[in-house]
CSV table of C-alpha atoms in Angstrom, one decimal:
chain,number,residue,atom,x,y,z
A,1,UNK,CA,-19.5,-54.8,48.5
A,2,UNK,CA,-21.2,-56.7,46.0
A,3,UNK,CA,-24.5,-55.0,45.2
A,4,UNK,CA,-27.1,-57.9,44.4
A,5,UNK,CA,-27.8,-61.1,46.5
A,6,UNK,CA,-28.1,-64.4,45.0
A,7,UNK,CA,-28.9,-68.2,46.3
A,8,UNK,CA,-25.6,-70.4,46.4
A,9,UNK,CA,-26.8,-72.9,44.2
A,10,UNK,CA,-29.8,-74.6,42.9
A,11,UNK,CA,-30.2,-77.5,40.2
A,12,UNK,CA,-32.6,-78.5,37.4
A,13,UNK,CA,-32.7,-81.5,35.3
A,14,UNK,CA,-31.2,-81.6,31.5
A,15,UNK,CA,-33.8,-80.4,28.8
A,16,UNK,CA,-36.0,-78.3,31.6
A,17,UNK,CA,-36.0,-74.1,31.9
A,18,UNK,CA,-33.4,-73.2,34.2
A,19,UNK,CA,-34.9,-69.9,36.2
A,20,UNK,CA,-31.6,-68.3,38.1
A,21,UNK,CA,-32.7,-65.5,40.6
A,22,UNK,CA,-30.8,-62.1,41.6
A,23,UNK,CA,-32.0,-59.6,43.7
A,24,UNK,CA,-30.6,-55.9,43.2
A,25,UNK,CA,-32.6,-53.7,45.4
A,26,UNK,CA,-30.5,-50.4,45.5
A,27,UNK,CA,-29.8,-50.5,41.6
A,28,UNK,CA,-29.8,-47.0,40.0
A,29,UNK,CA,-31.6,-45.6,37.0
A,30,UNK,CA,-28.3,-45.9,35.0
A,31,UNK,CA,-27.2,-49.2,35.9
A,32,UNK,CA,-27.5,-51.7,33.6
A,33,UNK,CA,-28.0,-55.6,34.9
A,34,UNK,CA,-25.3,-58.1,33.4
A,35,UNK,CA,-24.8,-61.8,33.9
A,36,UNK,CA,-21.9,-63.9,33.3
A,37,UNK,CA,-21.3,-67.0,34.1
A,38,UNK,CA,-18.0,-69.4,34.6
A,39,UNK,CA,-17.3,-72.6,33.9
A,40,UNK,CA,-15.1,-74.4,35.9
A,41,UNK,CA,-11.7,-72.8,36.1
A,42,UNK,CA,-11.9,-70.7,32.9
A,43,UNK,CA,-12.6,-66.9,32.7
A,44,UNK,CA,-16.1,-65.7,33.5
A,45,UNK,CA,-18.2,-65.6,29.9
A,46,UNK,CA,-21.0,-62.9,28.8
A,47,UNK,CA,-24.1,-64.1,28.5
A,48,UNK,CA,-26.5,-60.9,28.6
A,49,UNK,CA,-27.4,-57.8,30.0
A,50,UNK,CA,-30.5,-55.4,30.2
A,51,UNK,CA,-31.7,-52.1,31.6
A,52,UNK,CA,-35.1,-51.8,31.6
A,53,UNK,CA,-37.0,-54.4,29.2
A,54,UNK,CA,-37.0,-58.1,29.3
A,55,UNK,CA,-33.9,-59.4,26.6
A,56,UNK,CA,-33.2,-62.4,24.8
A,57,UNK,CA,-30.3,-63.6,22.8
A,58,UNK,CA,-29.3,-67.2,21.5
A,59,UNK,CA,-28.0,-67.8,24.9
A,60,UNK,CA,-30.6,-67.2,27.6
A,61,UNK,CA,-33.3,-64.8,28.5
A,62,UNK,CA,-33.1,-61.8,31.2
A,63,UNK,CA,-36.3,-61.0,32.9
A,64,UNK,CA,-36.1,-57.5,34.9
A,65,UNK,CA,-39.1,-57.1,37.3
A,66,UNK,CA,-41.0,-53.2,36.3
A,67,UNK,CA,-39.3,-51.7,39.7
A,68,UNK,CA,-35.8,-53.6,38.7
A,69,UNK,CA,-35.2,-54.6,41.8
A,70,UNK,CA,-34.6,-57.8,41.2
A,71,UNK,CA,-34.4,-60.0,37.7
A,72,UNK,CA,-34.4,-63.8,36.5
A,73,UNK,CA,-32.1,-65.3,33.9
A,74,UNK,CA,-33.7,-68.0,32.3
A,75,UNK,CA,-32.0,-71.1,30.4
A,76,UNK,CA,-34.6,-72.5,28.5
A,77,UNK,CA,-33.4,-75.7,27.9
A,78,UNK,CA,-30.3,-76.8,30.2
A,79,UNK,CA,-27.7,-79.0,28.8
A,80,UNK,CA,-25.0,-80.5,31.6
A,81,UNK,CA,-22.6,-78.3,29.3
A,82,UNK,CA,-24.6,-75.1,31.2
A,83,UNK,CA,-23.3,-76.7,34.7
A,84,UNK,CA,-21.2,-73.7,36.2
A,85,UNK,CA,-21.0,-70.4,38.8
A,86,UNK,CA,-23.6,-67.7,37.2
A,87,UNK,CA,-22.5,-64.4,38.2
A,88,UNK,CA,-25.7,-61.4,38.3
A,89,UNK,CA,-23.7,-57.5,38.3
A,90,UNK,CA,-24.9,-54.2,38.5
A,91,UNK,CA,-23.0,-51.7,37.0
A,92,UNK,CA,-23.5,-48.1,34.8
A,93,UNK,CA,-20.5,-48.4,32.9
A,94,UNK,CA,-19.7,-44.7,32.9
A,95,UNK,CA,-16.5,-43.7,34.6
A,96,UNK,CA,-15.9,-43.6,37.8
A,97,UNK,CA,-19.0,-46.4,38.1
A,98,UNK,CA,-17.5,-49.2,35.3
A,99,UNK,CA,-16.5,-51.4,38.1
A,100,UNK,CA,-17.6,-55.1,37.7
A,101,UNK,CA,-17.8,-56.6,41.1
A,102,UNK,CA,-18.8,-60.1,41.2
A,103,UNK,CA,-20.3,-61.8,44.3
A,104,UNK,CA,-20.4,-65.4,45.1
A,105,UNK,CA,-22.8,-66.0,42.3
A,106,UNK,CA,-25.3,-69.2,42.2
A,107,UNK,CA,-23.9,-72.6,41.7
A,108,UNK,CA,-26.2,-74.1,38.8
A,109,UNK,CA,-25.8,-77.7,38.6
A,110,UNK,CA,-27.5,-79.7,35.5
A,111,UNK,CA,-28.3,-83.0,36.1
A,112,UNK,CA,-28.9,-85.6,33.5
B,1,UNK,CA,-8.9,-61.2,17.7
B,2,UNK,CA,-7.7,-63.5,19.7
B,3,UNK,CA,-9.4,-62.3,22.7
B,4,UNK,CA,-7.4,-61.3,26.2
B,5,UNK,CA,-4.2,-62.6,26.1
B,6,UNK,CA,-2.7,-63.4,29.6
B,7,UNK,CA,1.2,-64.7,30.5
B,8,UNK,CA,2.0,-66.9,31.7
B,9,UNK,CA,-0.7,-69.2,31.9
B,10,UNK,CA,1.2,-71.2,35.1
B,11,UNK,CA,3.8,-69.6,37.6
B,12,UNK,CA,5.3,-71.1,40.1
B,13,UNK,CA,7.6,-69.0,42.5
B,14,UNK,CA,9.5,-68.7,45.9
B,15,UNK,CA,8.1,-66.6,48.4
B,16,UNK,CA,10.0,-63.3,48.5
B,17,UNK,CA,10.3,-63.3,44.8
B,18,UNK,CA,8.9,-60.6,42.5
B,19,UNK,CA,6.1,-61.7,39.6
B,20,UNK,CA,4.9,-59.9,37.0
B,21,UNK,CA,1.5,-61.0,35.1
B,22,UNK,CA,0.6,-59.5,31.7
B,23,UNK,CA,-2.0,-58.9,29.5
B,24,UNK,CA,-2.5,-58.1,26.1
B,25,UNK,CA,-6.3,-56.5,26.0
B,26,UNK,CA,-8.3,-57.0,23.0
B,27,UNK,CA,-7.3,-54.3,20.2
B,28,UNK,CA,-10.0,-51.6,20.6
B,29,UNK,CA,-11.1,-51.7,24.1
B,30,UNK,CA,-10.6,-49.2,26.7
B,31,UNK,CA,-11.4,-50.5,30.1
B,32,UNK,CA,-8.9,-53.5,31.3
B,33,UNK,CA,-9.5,-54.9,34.8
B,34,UNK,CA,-7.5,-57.0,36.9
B,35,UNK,CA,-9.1,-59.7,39.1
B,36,UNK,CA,-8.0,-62.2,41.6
B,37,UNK,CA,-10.1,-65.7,42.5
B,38,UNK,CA,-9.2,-67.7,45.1
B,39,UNK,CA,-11.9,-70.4,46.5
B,40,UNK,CA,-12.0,-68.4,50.3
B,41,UNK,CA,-13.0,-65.1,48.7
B,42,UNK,CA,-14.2,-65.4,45.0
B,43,UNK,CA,-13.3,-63.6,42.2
B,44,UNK,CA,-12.0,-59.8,43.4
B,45,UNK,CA,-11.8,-57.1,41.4
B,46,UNK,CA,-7.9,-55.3,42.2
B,47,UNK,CA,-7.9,-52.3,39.9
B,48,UNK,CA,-9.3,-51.6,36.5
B,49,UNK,CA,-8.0,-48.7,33.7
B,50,UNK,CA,-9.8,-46.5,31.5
B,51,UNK,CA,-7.7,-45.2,28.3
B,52,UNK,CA,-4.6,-46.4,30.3
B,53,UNK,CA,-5.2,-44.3,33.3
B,54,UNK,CA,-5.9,-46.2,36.6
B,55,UNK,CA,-9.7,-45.1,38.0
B,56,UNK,CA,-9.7,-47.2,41.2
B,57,UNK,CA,-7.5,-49.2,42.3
B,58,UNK,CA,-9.1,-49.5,45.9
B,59,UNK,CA,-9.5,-53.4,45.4
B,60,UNK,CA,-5.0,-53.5,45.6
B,61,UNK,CA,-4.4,-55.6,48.5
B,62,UNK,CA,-1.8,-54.1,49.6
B,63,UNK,CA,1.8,-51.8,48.6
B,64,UNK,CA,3.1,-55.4,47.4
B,65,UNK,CA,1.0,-55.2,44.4
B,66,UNK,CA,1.1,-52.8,41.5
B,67,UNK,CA,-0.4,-52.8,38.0
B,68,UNK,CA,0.4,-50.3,35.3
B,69,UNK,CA,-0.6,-49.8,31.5
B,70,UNK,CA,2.0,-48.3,29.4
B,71,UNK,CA,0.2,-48.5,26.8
B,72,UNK,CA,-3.3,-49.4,25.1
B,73,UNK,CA,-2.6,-52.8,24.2
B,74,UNK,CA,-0.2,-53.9,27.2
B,75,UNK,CA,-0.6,-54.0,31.1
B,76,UNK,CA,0.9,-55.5,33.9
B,77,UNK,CA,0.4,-57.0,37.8
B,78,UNK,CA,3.5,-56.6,39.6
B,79,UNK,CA,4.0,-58.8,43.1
B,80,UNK,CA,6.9,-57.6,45.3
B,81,UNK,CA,7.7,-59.4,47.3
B,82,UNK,CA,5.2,-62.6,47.1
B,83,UNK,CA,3.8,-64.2,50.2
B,84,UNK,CA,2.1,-68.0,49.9
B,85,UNK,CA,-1.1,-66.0,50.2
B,86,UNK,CA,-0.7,-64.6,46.8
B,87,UNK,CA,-1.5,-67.7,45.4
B,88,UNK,CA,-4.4,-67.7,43.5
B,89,UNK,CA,-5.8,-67.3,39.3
B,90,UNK,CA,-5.4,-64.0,38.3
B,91,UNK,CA,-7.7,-62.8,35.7
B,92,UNK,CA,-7.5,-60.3,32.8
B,93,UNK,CA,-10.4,-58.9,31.5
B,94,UNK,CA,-11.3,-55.8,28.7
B,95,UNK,CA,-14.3,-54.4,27.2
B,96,UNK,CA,-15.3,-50.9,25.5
B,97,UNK,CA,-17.5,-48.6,25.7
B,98,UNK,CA,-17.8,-48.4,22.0
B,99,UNK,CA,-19.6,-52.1,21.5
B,100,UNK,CA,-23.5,-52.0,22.4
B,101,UNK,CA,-23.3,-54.7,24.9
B,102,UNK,CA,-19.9,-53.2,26.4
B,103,UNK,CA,-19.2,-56.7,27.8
B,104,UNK,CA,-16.1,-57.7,29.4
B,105,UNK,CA,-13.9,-60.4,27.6
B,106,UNK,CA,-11.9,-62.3,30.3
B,107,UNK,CA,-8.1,-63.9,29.6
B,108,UNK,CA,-8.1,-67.3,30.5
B,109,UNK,CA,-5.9,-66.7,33.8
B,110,UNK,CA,-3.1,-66.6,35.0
B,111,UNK,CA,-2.3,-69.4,38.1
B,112,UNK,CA,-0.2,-68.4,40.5
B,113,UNK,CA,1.6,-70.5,43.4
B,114,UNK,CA,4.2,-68.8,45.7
B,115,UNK,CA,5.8,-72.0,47.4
Protein backbone atom coordinates (compact mmCIF):
# COMPACT_ATOMS: atom_id res chain seq x y z
CA UNK A 1 0.00 0.00 0.00
CA UNK A 2 2.69 2.06 -0.99
CA UNK A 3 1.49 5.61 -1.28
CA UNK A 4 3.52 7.27 -4.24
CA UNK A 5 4.15 5.91 -7.81
CA UNK A 6 7.41 5.81 -9.43
CA UNK A 7 8.93 4.70 -13.05
CA UNK A 8 11.01 1.37 -12.78
CA UNK A 9 14.03 2.66 -13.95
CA UNK A 10 15.57 5.29 -16.03
CA UNK A 11 19.41 6.15 -16.85
CA UNK A 12 21.56 9.21 -17.44
CA UNK A 13 25.09 9.43 -18.50
CA UNK A 14 28.11 10.07 -15.81
CA UNK A 15 28.68 13.92 -15.07
CA UNK A 16 24.85 14.92 -16.30
CA UNK A 17 21.77 16.05 -13.72
CA UNK A 18 20.00 13.05 -12.84
CA UNK A 19 16.08 14.23 -12.41
CA UNK A 20 14.29 11.06 -10.52
CA UNK A 21 10.37 11.52 -10.50
CA UNK A 22 7.71 10.41 -7.69
CA UNK A 23 4.31 11.11 -7.72
CA UNK A 24 2.35 11.32 -4.30
CA UNK A 25 -1.04 12.54 -5.00
CA UNK A 26 -3.00 11.73 -1.75
CA UNK A 27 -0.05 13.08 0.51
CA UNK A 28 -1.34 14.90 3.65
CA UNK A 29 -0.50 18.28 5.12
CA UNK A 30 1.66 16.58 7.78
CA UNK A 31 3.52 14.23 5.75
CA UNK A 32 6.84 14.91 5.04
CA UNK A 33 8.48 13.52 1.51
CA UNK A 34 11.73 11.35 2.15
CA UNK A 35 14.00 9.59 -0.27
CA UNK A 36 16.46 6.96 0.25
CA UNK A 37 18.11 5.11 -1.87
CA UNK A 38 20.08 1.49 -1.95
CA UNK A 39 22.86 0.33 -3.35
CA UNK A 40 23.16 -3.02 -4.28
CA UNK A 41 22.49 -5.37 -1.42
CA UNK A 42 23.27 -2.93 1.45
CA UNK A 43 20.72 -1.18 3.67
CA UNK A 44 18.64 1.57 2.14
CA UNK A 45 20.73 5.19 2.84
CA UNK A 46 19.07 8.80 3.63
CA UNK A 47 19.50 11.09 1.23
CA UNK A 48 16.78 13.90 2.02
CA UNK A 49 13.51 14.85 2.87
CA UNK A 50 11.22 17.99 2.61
CA UNK A 51 7.69 19.21 3.42
CA UNK A 52 6.83 22.06 1.74
CA UNK A 53 9.97 24.03 0.17
CA UNK A 54 12.40 22.89 -2.31
CA UNK A 55 15.83 21.41 -0.09
CA UNK A 56 19.27 20.89 -0.79
CA UNK A 57 22.02 19.18 1.01
CA UNK A 58 25.57 17.91 -0.19
CA UNK A 59 23.93 14.95 -1.56
CA UNK A 60 21.08 15.86 -3.98
CA UNK A 61 18.27 18.34 -4.32
CA UNK A 62 14.40 17.68 -3.60
CA UNK A 63 12.08 19.65 -5.67
CA UNK A 64 8.28 19.45 -4.23
CA UNK A 65 5.77 20.87 -6.82
CA UNK A 66 3.42 24.09 -4.77
CA UNK A 67 0.31 21.35 -4.54
CA UNK A 68 2.99 18.52 -3.36
CA UNK A 69 1.61 16.20 -5.25
CA UNK A 70 4.31 15.02 -6.77
CA UNK A 71 8.37 15.97 -6.33
CA UNK A 72 11.76 15.42 -8.26
CA UNK A 73 15.06 14.44 -6.67
CA UNK A 74 17.75 15.76 -8.57
CA UNK A 75 21.51 14.43 -8.73
CA UNK A 76 23.40 17.11 -10.16
CA UNK A 77 26.13 15.50 -11.33
CA UNK A 78 25.87 11.44 -11.46
CA UNK A 79 28.86 9.43 -10.81
CA UNK A 80 28.47 5.39 -11.72
CA UNK A 81 28.99 5.22 -7.72
CA UNK A 82 25.11 6.88 -7.67
CA UNK A 83 23.95 3.51 -9.74
CA UNK A 84 21.31 1.96 -7.33
CA UNK A 85 17.18 1.48 -6.33
CA UNK A 86 15.98 5.20 -5.20
CA UNK A 87 13.24 4.78 -2.91
CA UNK A 88 10.47 8.25 -2.72
CA UNK A 89 8.23 7.77 0.95
CA UNK A 90 5.59 9.54 2.38
CA UNK A 91 5.31 9.55 5.86
CA UNK A 92 4.26 12.11 9.07
CA UNK A 93 6.35 10.56 11.54
CA UNK A 94 3.96 11.00 14.44
CA UNK A 95 2.68 7.85 15.98
CA UNK A 96 0.45 5.79 14.76
CA UNK A 97 1.65 7.30 11.08
CA UNK A 98 5.83 6.67 11.41
CA UNK A 99 5.55 3.86 9.11
CA UNK A 100 8.14 3.82 6.32
CA UNK A 101 6.75 1.84 3.41
CA UNK A 102 8.87 1.54 0.48
CA UNK A 103 7.61 0.72 -3.03
CA UNK A 104 9.48 -0.73 -5.83
CA UNK A 105 11.44 2.49 -6.23
CA UNK A 106 13.24 3.59 -9.65
CA UNK A 107 16.15 1.70 -10.92
CA UNK A 108 18.72 4.61 -11.71
CA UNK A 109 21.53 3.29 -13.75
CA UNK A 110 24.70 5.70 -14.46
CA UNK A 111 26.44 5.06 -17.46
CA UNK A 112 29.90 6.05 -18.20
CA UNK B 1 27.99 5.06 16.97
CA UNK B 2 28.39 2.42 15.13
CA UNK B 3 25.11 2.63 13.52
CA UNK B 4 22.41 -0.46 13.55
CA UNK B 5 23.96 -3.44 14.53
CA UNK B 6 22.31 -6.63 13.11
CA UNK B 7 23.34 -10.63 13.90
CA UNK B 8 24.16 -12.53 12.35
CA UNK B 9 25.11 -11.11 9.16
CA UNK B 10 24.54 -14.80 7.32
CA UNK B 11 22.22 -17.81 8.55
CA UNK B 12 21.75 -20.70 7.08
CA UNK B 13 19.03 -23.18 8.60
CA UNK B 14 16.80 -26.38 8.14
CA UNK B 15 13.33 -25.81 7.50
CA UNK B 16 11.38 -26.40 10.69
CA UNK B 17 14.02 -24.85 12.70
CA UNK B 18 13.51 -21.70 14.85
CA UNK B 19 15.73 -18.35 14.09
CA UNK B 20 16.17 -15.45 15.92
CA UNK B 21 17.58 -12.10 14.19
CA UNK B 22 18.82 -9.22 16.46
CA UNK B 23 19.44 -5.79 16.47
CA UNK B 24 21.21 -3.47 18.43
CA UNK B 25 19.46 0.13 17.45
CA UNK B 26 21.51 3.16 17.57
CA UNK B 27 21.83 4.57 21.28
CA UNK B 28 19.19 7.34 21.40
CA UNK B 29 16.62 6.40 18.91
CA UNK B 30 13.08 5.47 19.55
CA UNK B 31 11.52 4.01 16.52
CA UNK B 32 13.19 0.45 15.37
CA UNK B 33 11.50 -1.25 12.32
CA UNK B 34 11.89 -4.58 10.96
CA UNK B 35 11.92 -5.10 7.17
CA UNK B 36 12.10 -8.02 4.86
CA UNK B 37 13.43 -7.86 0.91
CA UNK B 38 13.14 -10.41 -1.17
CA UNK B 39 13.51 -9.75 -5.19
CA UNK B 40 9.41 -11.03 -5.82
CA UNK B 41 8.12 -8.44 -3.36
CA UNK B 42 10.74 -5.67 -2.39
CA UNK B 43 11.60 -4.51 0.71
CA UNK B 44 8.45 -5.01 3.41
CA UNK B 45 8.03 -3.37 6.30
CA UNK B 46 6.88 -6.38 9.22
CA UNK B 47 6.48 -4.34 12.43
CA UNK B 48 8.13 -1.29 13.82
CA UNK B 49 8.33 -0.04 17.80
CA UNK B 50 8.03 3.18 19.34
CA UNK B 51 9.79 3.51 23.02
CA UNK B 52 9.77 -0.40 22.96
CA UNK B 53 6.16 -0.80 22.51
CA UNK B 54 5.05 -2.51 19.20
CA UNK B 55 2.59 0.25 17.09
CA UNK B 56 1.74 -2.02 14.15
CA UNK B 57 2.77 -4.96 13.45
CA UNK B 58 0.10 -5.56 10.56
CA UNK B 59 3.12 -6.12 8.02
CA UNK B 60 3.81 -9.91 10.31
CA UNK B 61 3.33 -12.53 7.87
CA UNK B 62 2.00 -14.73 9.74
CA UNK B 63 1.83 -16.46 13.76
CA UNK B 64 5.46 -17.98 12.67
CA UNK B 65 6.94 -14.70 13.18
CA UNK B 66 7.42 -12.56 16.22
CA UNK B 67 9.59 -9.57 17.21
CA UNK B 68 9.92 -8.11 20.63
CA UNK B 69 12.00 -5.27 22.31
CA UNK B 70 12.97 -5.84 25.85
CA UNK B 71 14.58 -3.15 25.97
CA UNK B 72 15.79 0.32 24.29
CA UNK B 73 18.81 -0.85 22.85
CA UNK B 74 17.91 -4.62 21.97
CA UNK B 75 15.20 -6.33 19.74
CA UNK B 76 14.56 -9.35 18.12
CA UNK B 77 12.77 -11.39 14.93
CA UNK B 78 11.81 -14.68 15.95
CA UNK B 79 10.92 -17.52 13.07
CA UNK B 80 9.13 -20.62 14.33
CA UNK B 81 9.11 -22.82 12.64
CA UNK B 82 10.93 -21.60 9.23
CA UNK B 83 9.67 -22.55 5.83
CA UNK B 84 12.12 -22.12 2.47
CA UNK B 85 9.89 -19.11 1.88
CA UNK B 86 11.42 -17.24 4.77
CA UNK B 87 14.39 -16.80 2.97
CA UNK B 88 15.17 -13.55 2.26
CA UNK B 89 17.55 -10.17 3.90
CA UNK B 90 16.12 -9.02 6.87
CA UNK B 91 16.69 -5.47 7.61
CA UNK B 92 17.01 -3.38 10.84
CA UNK B 93 16.44 0.04 10.82
CA UNK B 94 16.12 3.06 13.84
CA UNK B 95 15.62 6.67 13.74
CA UNK B 96 14.27 9.34 16.38
CA UNK B 97 12.05 11.75 16.60
CA UNK B 98 14.51 13.88 18.50
CA UNK B 99 17.04 14.50 15.24
CA UNK B 100 15.61 17.27 12.68
CA UNK B 101 15.78 15.04 9.75
CA UNK B 102 14.33 11.98 11.85
CA UNK B 103 15.89 9.67 9.28
CA UNK B 104 16.00 5.99 9.52
CA UNK B 105 19.57 4.31 9.80
CA UNK B 106 19.37 0.85 8.34
CA UNK B 107 21.68 -2.42 9.74
CA UNK B 108 23.32 -3.88 7.05
CA UNK B 109 21.03 -7.13 6.94
CA UNK B 110 20.64 -9.97 7.94
CA UNK B 111 20.50 -13.01 5.06
CA UNK B 112 18.52 -15.61 5.67
CA UNK B 113 18.27 -19.17 3.84
CA UNK B 114 16.02 -21.93 5.20
CA UNK B 115 17.28 -25.05 3.11
Amino acid sequence: DAKTTQPTSMDCAEGRAANLPCNHSTISGNEYVYWYRQIHSQGPQYIIHGLKNNETNEMASLIITEDRKSSTLILPHATLRDTAVYYCIVSAYTGANSKLTFGKGITLSVRP
Amino acid sequence: DAGVIQSPRHEVTEMGQEVTLRCKPISGHDYLFWYRQTMMRGLELLIYFNNNVPIDDSGMPEDRFSAKMPNASFSTLKIQPSEPRDSAVYFCASSSMGRAKKEAFFGQGTRLTVV
